[in-house]
mmCIF file of C-alpha atoms in Angstrom:
data_model
loop_
_atom_site.group_PDB
_atom_site.id
_atom_site.type_symbol
_atom_site.label_atom_id
_atom_site.label_comp_id
_atom_site.label_asym_id
_atom_site.label_seq_id
_atom_site.Cartn_x
_atom_site.Cartn_y
_atom_site.Cartn_z
ATOM 1 C CA ALA Q 463 -32.456 -2.011 -13.716
ATOM 2 C CA PHE Q 464 -32.171 -5.668 -12.744
ATOM 3 C CA PHE Q 465 -29.485 -6.194 -15.401
ATOM 4 C CA CYS Q 466 -27.487 -3.239 -14.022
ATOM 5 C CA PHE Q 467 -27.657 -4.669 -10.492
ATOM 6 C CA ALA Q 468 -26.616 -8.108 -11.787
ATOM 7 C CA LEU Q 469 -23.675 -6.579 -13.657
ATOM 8 C CA ALA Q 470 -22.600 -4.575 -10.601
ATOM 9 C CA PHE Q 471 -22.909 -7.684 -8.413
ATOM 10 C CA CYS Q 472 -20.719 -9.731 -10.778
ATOM 11 C CA GLY Q 473 -18.086 -7.007 -11.001
ATOM 12 C CA MET Q 474 -17.876 -6.489 -7.250
ATOM 13 C CA THR Q 475 -17.812 -10.234 -6.592
ATOM 14 C CA LEU Q 476 -14.886 -10.582 -8.987
ATOM 15 C CA ALA Q 477 -13.086 -7.686 -7.295
ATOM 16 C CA LEU Q 478 -13.609 -9.225 -3.856
ATOM 17 C CA CYS Q 479 -12.396 -12.646 -5.060
ATOM 18 C CA TRP Q 480 -9.328 -11.050 -6.662
ATOM 19 C CA ARG Q 481 -8.598 -9.252 -3.403
ATOM 20 C CA TYR Q 482 -8.509 -12.541 -1.476
ATOM 21 C CA VAL Q 483 -6.718 -14.641 -4.104
ATOM 22 C CA HIS Q 484 -4.064 -11.993 -4.862
ATOM 23 C CA SER Q 485 -3.993 -10.252 -1.496
ATOM 24 C CA THR Q 486 -0.221 -9.818 -1.320
ATOM 25 C CA GLU Q 487 0.483 -8.735 -4.903
ATOM 26 C CA VAL Q 488 -0.297 -5.057 -4.339
ATOM 27 C CA GLU Q 489 1.704 -4.952 -1.116
ATOM 28 C CA ASP Q 490 4.672 -6.842 -2.600
ATOM 29 C CA SER Q 491 4.760 -4.561 -5.644
ATOM 30 C CA MET Q 492 4.656 -1.419 -3.545
ATOM 31 C CA LEU Q 493 7.395 -2.640 -1.209
ATOM 32 C CA ASP Q 494 9.546 -3.703 -4.185
ATOM 33 C CA VAL Q 495 9.240 -0.246 -5.730
ATOM 34 C CA TYR Q 496 10.283 1.321 -2.419
ATOM 35 C CA ASP Q 497 13.255 -1.053 -2.114
ATOM 36 C CA LEU Q 498 14.457 -0.277 -5.643
ATOM 37 C CA MET Q 499 14.092 3.470 -5.155
ATOM 38 C CA TYR Q 500 15.816 3.315 -1.765
ATOM 39 C CA GLU Q 501 18.767 1.329 -3.149
ATOM 40 C CA GLU Q 502 19.166 3.755 -6.055
ATOM 41 C CA VAL Q 503 19.302 6.714 -3.658
ATOM 42 C CA ARG Q 504 21.713 4.811 -1.406
ATOM 43 C CA ARG Q 505 24.068 4.070 -4.315
ATOM 44 C CA ASN Q 506 23.772 7.506 -5.899
ATOM 45 C CA GLY Q 507 23.037 10.336 -3.454
ATOM 46 C CA SER Q 508 22.340 12.836 -6.247
ATOM 47 C CA SER Q 509 19.747 10.569 -7.854
ATOM 48 C CA SER Q 510 16.542 12.045 -9.264
ATOM 49 C CA LYS Q 511 14.677 9.471 -7.151
ATOM 50 C CA ARG Q 512 15.759 11.251 -3.965
ATOM 51 C CA HIS Q 513 12.831 13.709 -4.180
ATOM 52 C CA GLU Q 514 10.349 10.866 -4.776
ATOM 53 C CA LEU Q 515 11.756 8.945 -1.819
ATOM 54 C CA THR Q 516 11.404 12.031 0.360
ATOM 55 C CA LEU Q 517 7.750 12.335 -0.700
ATOM 56 C CA ILE Q 518 7.113 8.705 0.248
ATOM 57 C CA HIS Q 519 8.698 9.354 3.641
ATOM 58 C CA GLU Q 520 6.440 12.368 4.165
ATOM 59 C CA VAL Q 521 3.264 10.536 3.113
ATOM 60 C CA PHE Q 522 3.870 7.484 5.299
ATOM 61 C CA GLN Q 523 5.564 9.509 8.054
ATOM 62 C CA CYS Q 524 8.498 7.144 8.142
ATOM 63 C CA CYS Q 525 12.069 7.103 7.018
ATOM 64 C CA GLY Q 526 14.312 4.412 5.600
ATOM 65 C CA LYS Q 527 14.486 0.759 6.336
ATOM 66 C CA HIS Q 528 16.451 -1.402 8.700
ATOM 67 C CA SER Q 529 18.944 -3.798 7.209
ATOM 68 C CA PRO Q 530 20.509 -6.789 8.942
ATOM 69 C CA LEU Q 531 23.802 -5.666 7.393
ATOM 70 C CA GLY Q 532 23.483 -2.233 9.003
ATOM 71 C CA ASP Q 533 24.631 -0.380 5.887
ATOM 72 C CA THR Q 534 21.590 1.910 5.548
ATOM 73 C CA ALA Q 535 22.459 4.435 8.260
ATOM 74 C CA ALA Q 536 24.124 6.906 5.881
ATOM 75 C CA VAL Q 537 20.919 7.400 3.873
ATOM 76 C CA GLU Q 538 18.751 7.806 6.972
ATOM 77 C CA HIS Q 539 21.076 10.365 8.541
ATOM 78 C CA LYS Q 540 20.884 12.478 5.365
ATOM 79 C CA MET Q 541 17.138 12.157 4.775
ATOM 80 C CA CYS Q 542 15.473 11.508 8.156
ATOM 81 C CA HIS Q 543 14.451 14.022 10.736
ATOM 82 C CA PRO Q 544 15.007 13.099 14.405
ATOM 83 C CA GLY Q 545 11.267 12.840 15.153
ATOM 84 C CA THR Q 546 10.420 10.329 12.428
ATOM 85 C CA ALA Q 547 9.214 6.794 13.031
ATOM 86 C CA TRP Q 548 12.617 5.456 11.936
ATOM 87 C CA ALA Q 549 14.220 6.998 14.998
ATOM 88 C CA ALA Q 550 11.697 5.066 17.093
ATOM 89 C CA GLY Q 551 12.613 1.776 15.374
ATOM 90 C CA GLN Q 552 9.796 1.734 12.793
ATOM 91 C CA ASP Q 553 10.964 1.630 9.184
ATOM 92 C CA CYS Q 554 9.014 2.459 6.024
ATOM 93 C CA LEU Q 555 8.514 -1.153 5.022
ATOM 94 C CA GLN Q 556 6.683 -1.808 8.299
ATOM 95 C CA GLU Q 557 4.683 1.420 7.986
ATOM 96 C CA MET Q 558 3.662 0.637 4.393
ATOM 97 C CA HIS Q 559 2.710 -2.927 5.332
ATOM 98 C CA GLY Q 560 0.469 -1.681 8.149
ATOM 99 C CA PHE Q 561 -1.077 1.025 5.956
ATOM 100 C CA LEU Q 562 -1.894 -1.406 3.139
ATOM 101 C CA LYS Q 563 -3.239 -4.075 5.485
ATOM 102 C CA LYS Q 564 -5.586 -1.591 7.154
ATOM 103 C CA HIS Q 565 -6.820 -0.039 3.911
ATOM 104 C CA MET Q 566 -7.211 -3.304 2.019
ATOM 105 C CA GLY Q 567 -9.342 -4.559 4.917
ATOM 106 C CA PHE Q 568 -11.463 -1.416 4.619
ATOM 107 C CA VAL Q 569 -11.863 -1.957 0.859
ATOM 108 C CA SER Q 570 -12.917 -5.585 1.412
ATOM 109 C CA THR Q 571 -15.504 -4.548 3.996
ATOM 110 C CA LEU Q 572 -16.845 -1.843 1.701
ATOM 111 C CA LEU Q 573 -17.082 -4.308 -1.206
ATOM 112 C CA GLY Q 574 -18.912 -6.824 1.004
ATOM 113 C CA ILE Q 575 -21.442 -4.219 2.135
ATOM 114 C CA THR Q 576 -21.963 -3.013 -1.422
ATOM 115 C CA ILE Q 577 -22.487 -6.586 -2.652
ATOM 116 C CA GLY Q 578 -25.097 -7.019 0.082
ATOM 117 C CA PHE Q 579 -26.927 -3.903 -1.113
ATOM 118 C CA THR Q 580 -26.883 -5.039 -4.750
ATOM 119 C CA VAL Q 581 -28.584 -8.262 -3.652
ATOM 120 C CA ALA Q 582 -31.051 -6.606 -1.251
ATOM 121 C CA VAL Q 583 -32.225 -3.734 -3.481
ATOM 122 C CA PRO Q 584 -33.528 -5.761 -6.480
ATOM 123 C CA VAL Q 585 -35.507 -8.143 -4.222
ATOM 124 C CA PRO Q 586 -38.312 -5.591 -3.495
ATOM 125 C CA MET Q 587 -38.326 -4.663 -7.200
ATOM 126 C CA CYS Q 588 -39.136 -8.273 -8.139
ATOM 127 C CA SER Q 589 -42.093 -8.656 -5.749
#
C-alpha cells in the first residue's frame, strides 16, 4: 500500500510540475487549432471544417475572432447569431483563454489537494 501511495505521489507531483512549467502549451495549441480551422472556413466557405467550427462556437458560446485588419466580418455574419458573445465584443479566442485558465487552475488545485492526501494517508499507516 505504501508503494502505491508513493507511486501516486510521484505521478501527481510530475503532473503538477508539468502544469506549471508548460502552462501555456495546451492553451497555445488549442488556440492555434481554432485559428487554422477559422482561416480555412474563411478562405473556403464550403469547407468540411465549417461544421466543426460551428460546434466549437456552440460549446464555448462564442463566435469568430476580431482581427486588426477587419477582414473577418463575412465569416461572422454567416455563422454567428445576433445574441452570441461576438456581438457583445467577446471573440472565441478570449472565451477559450478564459475557459482554459479557469479549468487549468481547478486541475492544479485538485492535484494539490490529492497530493496532500497521498502524503497524509500513509502517515497513520506507518505509526
